[in-house]
Amino acid sequence: MSAATGTTRQAPSALPTSSRPAGVVPAQRSGHDPHGSHGPVQPAVRRTLIPRGARLTPEAFAVRHRALTAVLLAHVPLLAGLALFWWPAGHADHAASADHRDLVWVGIGVMLALAAVGRVARGQGLRAAAVSAGLVVSSTVLVHVSGGMTDMHLHFFVVVAVVALYQMWTPFLVAIAGVAVHHIGMSLVDPTLVFDGRSQEAPLLWALVHAVLLLAECVALAASWRFTEQAEDARRAEQERAERTAAEQLALQAEVAAEQQRAAARALEELQERTRRTAEIEQRLVTLTDAGTRLRDGARSASQLMDDLVSVAGEIGAAAGAAAGHAEQAAATVATSSEAMHRLGDATQQITDIARTITSIAEQTNLLALNATIEAARAGEAGKGFSVVAQEVKELSGQTARATQEIDGVVANVRAGTQEVLAGTAQIGEAITAVVAAQRTISAATDEQGRATASARAAVADMTGTVERVTGEVEQLAAARD
């Protein structure tokens, strides 16, 4: 849309500055004229018949206002030159050949004054109205300078078209009103100031003709405003639809992006959690690997210890068996010794009996020797030899008695020793019997322990194999994680 197109609808907040008409500030949807020149108007009528006009930004208004002010000021030297060097106004049919240059200078002064007002006034409507009025005055001065030349009346149409560039109702209506007042007023007061000789015969008619033509131009200009606004409305509606679609797409994209961001955040959290868990698993794998290594070494040590224990148990069993055999041999020897001691006791008893017999014989021999001595004494000299023999027998009997006593003492000692030996042998036999029983118990326990140790060794071997396999799998898993 061109810079001259206006609008009264509020632009959507999503409308970028670049998509708005250059220098046009969108007006609120209301029934009021943007410039306050017409008061409340029904919105439906405004939308269908009357163009809204434009609310120009200060920058856009300044550009247009400077251009129209320059056009107004450009008329000053032009009109002054025409007044000085070309003056058809002195023609006989123009105000009775009167000199109306004073009106030219007054008009130029009014133009300069209105240009000054257009420069210093505050509101856009007042400044534009001042310049618009100045341009209408320039048209009246040009018509007066030309001596009411009908062709110069086209300048009014040009001025109205130029004023329409403001696209504001206030200066536009000021221009229309100025032209209408000038033509109708001058037609009634002094037609020679407006029309040439041909038109002076019916000045009011020509004034009405010009007014109708000017009104037609104004209607065309207003219609162009309206068509432009309708095109702008259609373009803006399309723009708004596009913007709504874009906003919806942006919202959807933002929602998708937010969802993706949330998904990414969740994925990041899951990744961090997995990383943490992976680190924990790796740490646990390291710990498990170390524990598996220690367990494997322990299992190997246990297996070796079990082997040693089985060997020691076998040795203990063998030693216990050998000790039991030796103890049984000792028991047999003790039994043999006990029997020998019993036989020795019997022999000593026999010796005692023999000693007693010898003692009895010695006593009888001693008694016989005593009787022989008595008989030898009775015999006298004849019995001296017999007495000597008796004495020898007596001494021999005494020696025999003493020997027998010694034998009795020795036999008594032997018997006492034999009893002591028999008592000790009995105790030794009992001890050896207990030792044999203990050795047999130890041997049985050792055999049972050997079997249990063998079972434990088999279990430890199985456990060692399992530990070896698990440790290998853990090491492979740790290597795969790396």
Coordinates of C-alpha atoms in Angstrom, one line a residue:
M1 CA 0.0 0.0 0.0
S2 CA 1.2 3.5 -0.7
A3 CA 2.0 6.0 2.0
A4 CA -1.2 8.0 1.2
T5 CA -3.5 5.2 2.3
G6 CA -5.0 5.4 5.8
T7 CA -6.9 3.2 8.2
T8 CA -8.8 3.4 11.5
R9 CA -8.6 -0.2 12.6
Q10 CA -6.3 -1.1 15.4
A11 CA -3.4 -3.2 14.1
P12 CA -2.9 -6.5 15.8
S13 CA -0.1 -6.6 18.3
A14 CA 1.6 -9.2 16.2
L15 CA 1.8 -6.9 13.1
P16 CA 5.4 -5.9 12.5
T17 CA 6.2 -2.3 11.8
S18 CA 7.4 -3.1 8.3
S19 CA 4.0 -4.5 7.3
R20 CA 2.1 -1.3 8.1
P21 CA 1.6 1.5 5.6
A22 CA 4.5 3.9 5.7
G23 CA 3.7 6.9 8.0
V24 CA 0.1 5.6 8.8
V25 CA -0.9 5.1 12.4
P26 CA -3.9 2.6 12.6
A27 CA -6.9 4.3 14.2
Q28 CA -9.2 2.6 16.8
R29 CA -12.4 1.1 15.6
S30 CA -14.9 3.8 16.5
G31 CA -17.5 6.1 15.0
H32 CA -15.3 9.2 15.4
D33 CA -13.4 11.0 12.6
P34 CA -9.6 10.5 13.1
H35 CA -9.2 14.3 13.1
G36 CA -12.2 15.3 15.0
S37 CA -13.7 17.3 12.1
H38 CA -17.0 15.5 11.8
G39 CA -18.0 14.2 15.2
P40 CA -19.7 10.8 15.8
V41 CA -20.7 8.9 12.7
Q42 CA -22.4 5.6 12.5
P43 CA -19.7 2.9 12.0
A44 CA -21.7 1.0 9.4
V45 CA -22.1 4.1 7.3
R46 CA -18.5 5.0 7.7
R47 CA -17.4 1.5 6.6
T48 CA -19.6 1.5 3.5
L49 CA -19.7 5.1 2.3
I50 CA -17.2 7.4 3.9
P51 CA -13.5 6.7 3.9
R52 CA -11.8 6.9 7.2
G53 CA -8.8 9.0 6.3
A54 CA -5.4 8.3 7.8
R55 CA -3.8 9.1 11.1
L56 CA -0.3 10.0 9.9
T57 CA 2.8 9.5 12.0
P58 CA 4.6 12.8 12.8
E59 CA 7.4 11.8 10.4
A60 CA 5.0 10.9 7.5
F61 CA 3.0 14.1 8.1
A62 CA 6.1 16.2 8.2
V63 CA 7.2 14.8 4.8
R64 CA 3.8 15.5 3.2
H65 CA 3.5 18.9 4.9
R66 CA 6.9 20.0 3.8
A67 CA 6.1 19.1 0.2
L68 CA 2.8 20.9 0.1
T69 CA 4.3 23.9 1.9
A70 CA 7.0 24.0 -0.7
V71 CA 4.3 23.9 -3.4
L72 CA 2.5 26.8 -1.7
L73 CA 5.7 28.9 -1.4
A74 CA 6.6 28.1 -5.0
H75 CA 3.4 30.0 -6.1
V76 CA 4.6 33.2 -4.4
P77 CA 7.4 34.1 -6.9
L78 CA 5.3 32.7 -9.8
L79 CA 2.3 34.9 -9.0
A80 CA 4.5 37.9 -8.2
G81 CA 6.2 37.6 -11.6
L82 CA 2.8 37.2 -13.4
A83 CA 1.5 40.2 -11.6
L84 CA 4.6 42.3 -12.6
F85 CA 5.2 41.1 -16.1
W86 CA 1.9 39.6 -17.4
W87 CA -1.2 41.3 -16.5
P88 CA -4.2 40.3 -18.6
A89 CA -6.4 41.5 -15.7
G90 CA -6.3 45.0 -17.3
H91 CA -8.4 43.8 -20.2
A92 CA -11.5 45.8 -20.7
D93 CA -13.9 43.0 -19.8
H94 CA -12.2 42.4 -16.5
A95 CA -13.5 44.7 -13.8
A96 CA -13.9 47.6 -16.2
S97 CA -10.1 47.6 -16.9
A98 CA -9.4 48.4 -13.3
D99 CA -6.0 47.7 -11.8
H100 CA -6.4 45.0 -9.2
R101 CA -2.7 44.3 -8.5
D102 CA -3.4 45.2 -4.8
L103 CA -5.5 42.1 -4.6
V104 CA -2.6 40.0 -5.9
W105 CA -0.2 41.4 -3.3
V106 CA -2.8 40.9 -0.6
G107 CA -3.4 37.3 -1.7
I108 CA 0.4 36.7 -1.7
G109 CA 0.6 38.1 1.8
V110 CA -2.3 35.9 2.9
M111 CA -0.5 32.9 1.4
L112 CA 2.7 33.7 3.3
A113 CA 0.7 34.2 6.5
L114 CA -1.0 30.8 6.1
A115 CA 2.3 29.2 5.3
A116 CA 3.7 30.6 8.5
V117 CA 0.6 29.3 10.4
G118 CA 1.2 25.9 8.8
R119 CA 4.7 26.0 10.2
V120 CA 4.1 27.0 13.8
A121 CA 0.7 25.5 14.5
R122 CA 0.6 22.5 16.9
G123 CA -2.0 20.2 15.6
Q124 CA -1.7 18.3 12.3
G125 CA -5.2 19.3 11.3
L126 CA -4.6 23.0 11.9
R127 CA -1.3 23.0 10.1
A128 CA -2.7 21.1 7.1
A129 CA -5.8 23.3 7.0
A130 CA -3.6 26.4 6.9
V131 CA -1.5 25.1 4.0
S132 CA -4.7 23.9 2.2
A133 CA -6.3 27.4 2.6
G134 CA -3.1 29.0 1.3
L135 CA -3.2 26.8 -1.8
V136 CA -6.8 27.7 -2.5
V137 CA -5.8 31.4 -2.1
S138 CA -3.0 30.8 -4.7
S139 CA -5.6 29.4 -7.1
T140 CA -7.8 32.5 -6.6
V141 CA -4.8 34.8 -7.1
L142 CA -3.8 32.9 -10.3
V143 CA -7.4 33.2 -11.7
H144 CA -7.4 36.9 -10.8
V145 CA -4.0 37.5 -12.4
S146 CA -5.1 35.6 -15.6
G147 CA -8.1 37.9 -15.9
G148 CA -10.6 35.2 -15.0
M149 CA -9.3 32.9 -17.7
T150 CA -11.5 29.8 -17.6
D151 CA -8.5 27.5 -18.2
M152 CA -6.9 28.7 -15.0
H153 CA -9.8 27.4 -13.0
L154 CA -8.3 23.9 -13.5
H155 CA -5.8 25.0 -10.9
F156 CA -8.5 24.6 -8.3
F157 CA -8.9 21.0 -9.3
V158 CA -5.1 20.5 -9.1
V159 CA -5.1 22.1 -5.6
V160 CA -7.8 19.9 -4.4
A161 CA -6.0 16.8 -5.7
V162 CA -2.7 18.0 -4.1
V163 CA -4.5 18.7 -0.7
A164 CA -5.9 15.2 -0.9
L165 CA -2.4 13.9 -0.5
Y166 CA -2.8 14.7 3.2
Q167 CA -5.5 12.0 3.2
M168 CA -7.2 14.0 6.0
W169 CA -10.7 15.3 6.1
T170 CA -9.9 18.7 7.7
P171 CA -7.7 20.2 5.0
F172 CA -9.8 18.4 2.3
L173 CA -13.0 20.0 3.5
V174 CA -11.2 23.4 3.9
A175 CA -10.1 23.3 0.3
I176 CA -13.6 22.4 -1.0
A177 CA -15.2 25.0 1.2
G178 CA -12.7 27.6 0.1
V179 CA -13.3 26.9 -3.6
A180 CA -17.1 26.9 -3.1
V181 CA -17.1 30.2 -1.1
H182 CA -14.8 31.9 -3.6
H183 CA -16.7 30.9 -6.7
I184 CA -20.2 31.5 -5.4
G185 CA -19.3 34.6 -3.4
M186 CA -17.3 36.2 -6.2
S187 CA -20.0 35.2 -8.7
L188 CA -22.5 37.2 -6.7
V189 CA -20.3 40.1 -5.7
D190 CA -17.9 40.7 -8.6
P191 CA -17.9 38.1 -11.4
T192 CA -15.1 39.9 -13.2
L193 CA -12.7 38.6 -10.5
V194 CA -13.6 35.0 -11.3
F195 CA -14.7 34.7 -14.9
D196 CA -13.7 36.0 -18.3
G197 CA -16.0 37.9 -20.6
R198 CA -17.8 34.8 -22.0
S199 CA -18.6 33.4 -18.6
Q200 CA -19.6 36.7 -17.0
E201 CA -23.0 36.5 -18.8
A202 CA -24.0 33.7 -16.4
P203 CA -21.4 33.6 -13.6
L204 CA -23.6 31.8 -11.1
L205 CA -24.3 29.0 -13.6
W206 CA -20.6 28.6 -14.3
A207 CA -19.9 28.7 -10.6
L208 CA -22.4 25.9 -10.1
V209 CA -20.8 24.0 -13.1
H210 CA -17.4 24.3 -11.6
A211 CA -18.7 23.4 -8.2
V212 CA -20.3 20.2 -9.6
L213 CA -17.1 19.3 -11.4
L214 CA -15.1 20.0 -8.3
L215 CA -17.5 18.0 -6.2
A216 CA -17.2 15.1 -8.7
E217 CA -13.4 15.3 -8.4
C218 CA -13.7 15.3 -4.6
V219 CA -16.1 12.3 -4.8
A220 CA -13.6 10.5 -7.1
L221 CA -10.7 11.3 -4.7
A222 CA -12.8 10.2 -1.7
A223 CA -13.7 7.0 -3.6
S224 CA -10.1 6.4 -4.3
W225 CA -9.5 6.8 -0.6
R226 CA -12.2 4.3 0.0
F227 CA -11.0 1.8 -2.6
T228 CA -7.5 2.1 -1.3
E229 CA -8.8 1.5 2.3
Q230 CA -10.9 -1.4 1.1
A231 CA -7.8 -2.9 -0.6
E232 CA -5.8 -2.1 2.5
D233 CA -8.6 -3.7 4.7
A234 CA -8.5 -6.8 2.5
R235 CA -4.7 -6.8 2.5
R236 CA -4.7 -6.3 6.3
A237 CA -7.4 -9.0 6.8
E238 CA -5.2 -11.3 4.7
Q239 CA -2.2 -10.1 6.6
E240 CA -4.0 -10.7 9.9
R241 CA -5.1 -14.1 8.8
A242 CA -1.5 -14.8 7.7
E243 CA -0.3 -13.4 11.0
R244 CA -2.8 -15.5 12.9
T245 CA -1.8 -18.5 11.0
A246 CA 1.8 -17.6 11.5
A247 CA 1.1 -16.9 15.2
E248 CA -0.7 -20.2 15.5
Q249 CA 2.2 -21.9 13.6
L250 CA 4.7 -20.1 15.8
A251 CA 2.7 -21.1 18.9
L252 CA 2.5 -24.6 17.6
Q253 CA 6.2 -24.5 16.8
A254 CA 6.9 -22.9 20.2
E255 CA 4.8 -25.6 21.9
V256 CA 6.6 -28.3 19.8
A257 CA 9.9 -26.6 20.6
A258 CA 8.9 -26.4 24.3
E259 CA 7.9 -30.1 24.2
Q260 CA 11.1 -30.9 22.4
Q261 CA 13.0 -28.9 25.0
R262 CA 11.2 -30.7 27.8
A263 CA 11.8 -34.0 26.0
A264 CA 15.5 -33.0 25.6
A265 CA 15.6 -32.0 29.3
R266 CA 14.0 -35.4 30.2
A267 CA 16.4 -37.1 27.8
L268 CA 19.3 -35.2 29.4
E269 CA 18.1 -36.1 32.9
E270 CA 17.7 -39.7 31.8
L271 CA 21.2 -39.6 30.2
Q272 CA 22.6 -38.1 33.3
E273 CA 20.8 -40.7 35.4
R274 CA 22.0 -43.5 33.0
T275 CA 25.5 -42.0 33.2
R276 CA 25.3 -42.0 37.0
R277 CA 24.0 -45.5 37.0
T278 CA 26.6 -46.6 34.5
A279 CA 29.3 -45.0 36.7
E280 CA 27.8 -46.9 39.7
I281 CA 27.6 -50.1 37.7
E282 CA 31.2 -49.6 36.5
Q283 CA 32.2 -48.9 40.1
R284 CA 30.3 -52.0 41.2
L285 CA 31.8 -54.0 38.4
V286 CA 35.3 -52.9 39.5
T287 CA 34.4 -53.8 43.1
L288 CA 32.8 -57.1 41.9
T289 CA 35.9 -57.8 39.8
D290 CA 38.1 -57.2 42.8
A291 CA 35.9 -59.2 45.0
G292 CA 35.7 -62.0 42.3
T293 CA 39.5 -61.9 42.1
R294 CA 39.8 -62.1 45.8
L295 CA 37.2 -64.8 45.9
R296 CA 38.9 -66.7 43.1
D297 CA 42.2 -66.5 45.0
G298 CA 40.5 -67.5 48.2
A299 CA 38.7 -70.4 46.4
R300 CA 42.1 -71.5 45.0
S301 CA 43.7 -71.2 48.5
A302 CA 40.7 -73.0 50.0
S303 CA 41.0 -75.7 47.4
Q304 CA 44.7 -76.0 48.1
L305 CA 44.0 -76.0 51.8
M306 CA 41.4 -78.7 51.3
D307 CA 43.9 -80.7 49.3
D308 CA 46.4 -80.3 52.1
L309 CA 43.7 -81.1 54.7
V310 CA 42.8 -84.3 52.8
S311 CA 46.5 -85.2 52.7
V312 CA 47.0 -84.5 56.4
A313 CA 43.8 -86.3 57.2
G314 CA 45.1 -89.3 55.2
E315 CA 48.4 -89.1 57.0
I316 CA 46.6 -88.8 60.4
G317 CA 44.4 -91.7 59.5
A318 CA 47.5 -93.7 58.5
A319 CA 49.3 -92.7 61.6
A320 CA 46.3 -93.5 63.7
G321 CA 46.0 -96.9 62.1
A322 CA 49.7 -97.5 62.6
A323 CA 49.5 -96.3 66.2
A324 CA 46.5 -98.5 66.8
G325 CA 48.5 -101.5 65.3
H326 CA 51.5 -100.6 67.5
A327 CA 49.2 -100.3 70.5
E328 CA 47.6 -103.6 69.8
Q329 CA 51.1 -105.2 69.5
A330 CA 52.0 -103.5 72.8
A331 CA 48.9 -104.9 74.3
A332 CA 49.8 -108.3 73.1
T333 CA 53.3 -107.9 74.4
V334 CA 51.9 -106.7 77.7
A335 CA 49.6 -109.7 77.8
T336 CA 52.5 -112.0 77.0
S337 CA 54.6 -110.3 79.7
S338 CA 51.7 -110.7 82.2
E339 CA 51.5 -114.4 81.4
A340 CA 55.3 -114.7 81.8
M341 CA 55.1 -112.9 85.1
H342 CA 52.3 -115.2 86.2
R343 CA 54.5 -118.1 85.2
L344 CA 57.4 -116.5 87.1
G345 CA 55.1 -116.2 90.1
D346 CA 54.3 -119.9 89.8
A347 CA 58.0 -120.7 89.5
T348 CA 58.9 -118.7 92.6
Q349 CA 56.1 -120.5 94.4
Q350 CA 57.7 -123.7 93.3
I351 CA 61.1 -122.4 94.4
T352 CA 59.6 -121.5 97.7
D353 CA 58.1 -124.9 98.1
I354 CA 61.5 -126.5 97.2
A355 CA 63.2 -124.1 99.6
R356 CA 60.8 -125.1 102.3
T357 CA 61.5 -128.8 101.5
I358 CA 65.2 -128.2 101.6
T359 CA 64.7 -126.3 104.9
S360 CA 62.8 -129.3 106.2
I361 CA 65.5 -131.6 105.1
A362 CA 68.1 -129.4 106.6
E363 CA 66.2 -129.3 109.9
Q364 CA 66.0 -133.1 109.8
T365 CA 69.6 -133.3 108.8
N366 CA 70.5 -131.0 111.7
L367 CA 68.4 -133.1 114.0
L368 CA 70.1 -136.2 112.7
A369 CA 73.5 -134.6 113.1
L370 CA 72.5 -133.6 116.7
N371 CA 71.5 -137.2 117.3
A372 CA 74.7 -138.4 115.7
T373 CA 76.7 -136.1 117.9
I374 CA 74.9 -137.4 121.0
E375 CA 75.5 -140.9 119.9
A376 CA 79.2 -140.2 119.1
A377 CA 79.5 -138.7 122.5
R378 CA 78.1 -141.8 123.9
A379 CA 80.4 -143.9 121.9
G380 CA 83.5 -142.2 123.2
E381 CA 86.7 -142.5 121.2
A382 CA 85.0 -144.7 118.7
G383 CA 82.5 -142.1 118.0
K384 CA 85.0 -139.2 117.5
G385 CA 85.1 -139.6 113.7
F386 CA 81.4 -140.0 113.5
S387 CA 81.2 -136.9 115.7
V388 CA 83.3 -135.0 113.3
V389 CA 81.1 -136.1 110.4
A390 CA 78.1 -135.2 112.4
Q391 CA 79.6 -131.8 113.1
E392 CA 80.2 -131.3 109.4
V393 CA 76.7 -132.4 108.6
K394 CA 75.4 -130.0 111.2
E395 CA 77.4 -127.2 109.7
L396 CA 76.3 -128.2 106.2
S397 CA 72.7 -128.3 107.5
G398 CA 73.1 -124.8 108.9
Q399 CA 74.5 -123.5 105.7
T400 CA 71.7 -125.1 103.9
A401 CA 69.2 -123.5 106.3
R402 CA 70.9 -120.1 105.7
A403 CA 70.9 -120.6 101.9
T404 CA 67.3 -121.6 102.1
Q405 CA 66.5 -118.5 104.1
E406 CA 68.4 -116.4 101.5
I407 CA 66.4 -118.2 98.8
D408 CA 63.2 -117.4 100.6
G409 CA 64.3 -113.7 100.8
V410 CA 65.1 -113.6 97.1
V411 CA 61.9 -115.5 96.2
A412 CA 60.0 -113.1 98.4
N413 CA 61.6 -110.1 96.7
V414 CA 61.0 -111.7 93.3
R415 CA 57.4 -112.4 94.3
A416 CA 56.9 -108.8 95.5
G417 CA 58.5 -107.5 92.2
T418 CA 56.4 -109.9 90.3
Q419 CA 53.2 -108.6 92.0
E420 CA 54.3 -105.0 91.3
V421 CA 55.1 -105.9 87.7
L422 CA 51.8 -107.7 87.4
A423 CA 50.0 -104.6 88.8
G424 CA 51.9 -102.3 86.5
T425 CA 51.3 -104.6 83.6
A426 CA 47.6 -104.6 84.3
Q427 CA 47.6 -100.8 84.3
I428 CA 49.7 -100.7 81.2
G429 CA 47.3 -103.2 79.6
E430 CA 44.3 -101.0 80.6
A431 CA 46.1 -97.9 79.2
I432 CA 47.0 -99.7 76.0
T433 CA 43.5 -100.9 75.7
A434 CA 42.2 -97.3 76.1
V435 CA 44.9 -96.1 73.7
V436 CA 43.8 -98.7 71.2
A437 CA 40.1 -97.7 71.6
A438 CA 41.1 -94.0 71.2
Q439 CA 43.2 -94.8 68.2
R440 CA 40.4 -96.7 66.7
T441 CA 38.0 -93.8 67.4
I442 CA 40.6 -91.4 65.9
S443 CA 41.0 -93.6 62.9
A444 CA 37.2 -93.8 62.4
A445 CA 36.9 -90.0 62.9
T446 CA 39.8 -89.5 60.6
D447 CA 38.2 -91.6 57.9
E448 CA 34.9 -89.7 58.4
Q449 CA 36.8 -86.4 58.2
G450 CA 38.6 -87.6 55.1
R451 CA 35.3 -88.4 53.4
A452 CA 33.9 -85.0 54.6
T453 CA 37.0 -83.3 53.5
A454 CA 36.8 -85.0 50.1
S455 CA 33.2 -83.8 49.7
A456 CA 34.2 -80.3 50.8
R457 CA 37.1 -80.4 48.3
A458 CA 34.7 -81.4 45.6
A459 CA 32.3 -78.5 46.6
V460 CA 35.2 -76.1 46.8
A461 CA 36.4 -77.2 43.4
D462 CA 32.9 -76.6 42.0
M463 CA 32.8 -73.3 43.7
T464 CA 36.2 -72.4 42.3
G465 CA 35.0 -73.3 38.8
T466 CA 31.9 -71.1 39.3
V467 CA 33.9 -68.2 40.7
E468 CA 36.3 -68.5 37.8
R469 CA 33.4 -68.4 35.3
V470 CA 31.6 -65.5 37.0
T471 CA 34.9 -63.6 37.4
G472 CA 35.6 -64.1 33.7
E473 CA 32.1 -62.9 32.7
V474 CA 32.5 -59.9 35.0
E475 CA 35.9 -59.0 33.5
Q476 CA 34.4 -59.4 30.0
L477 CA 31.5 -57.2 30.9
A478 CA 33.8 -54.6 32.4
A479 CA 36.0 -54.7 29.2
A480 CA 32.9 -54.3 27.1
R481 CA 31.8 -51.3 29.2
D482 CA 35.2 -49.7 28.6

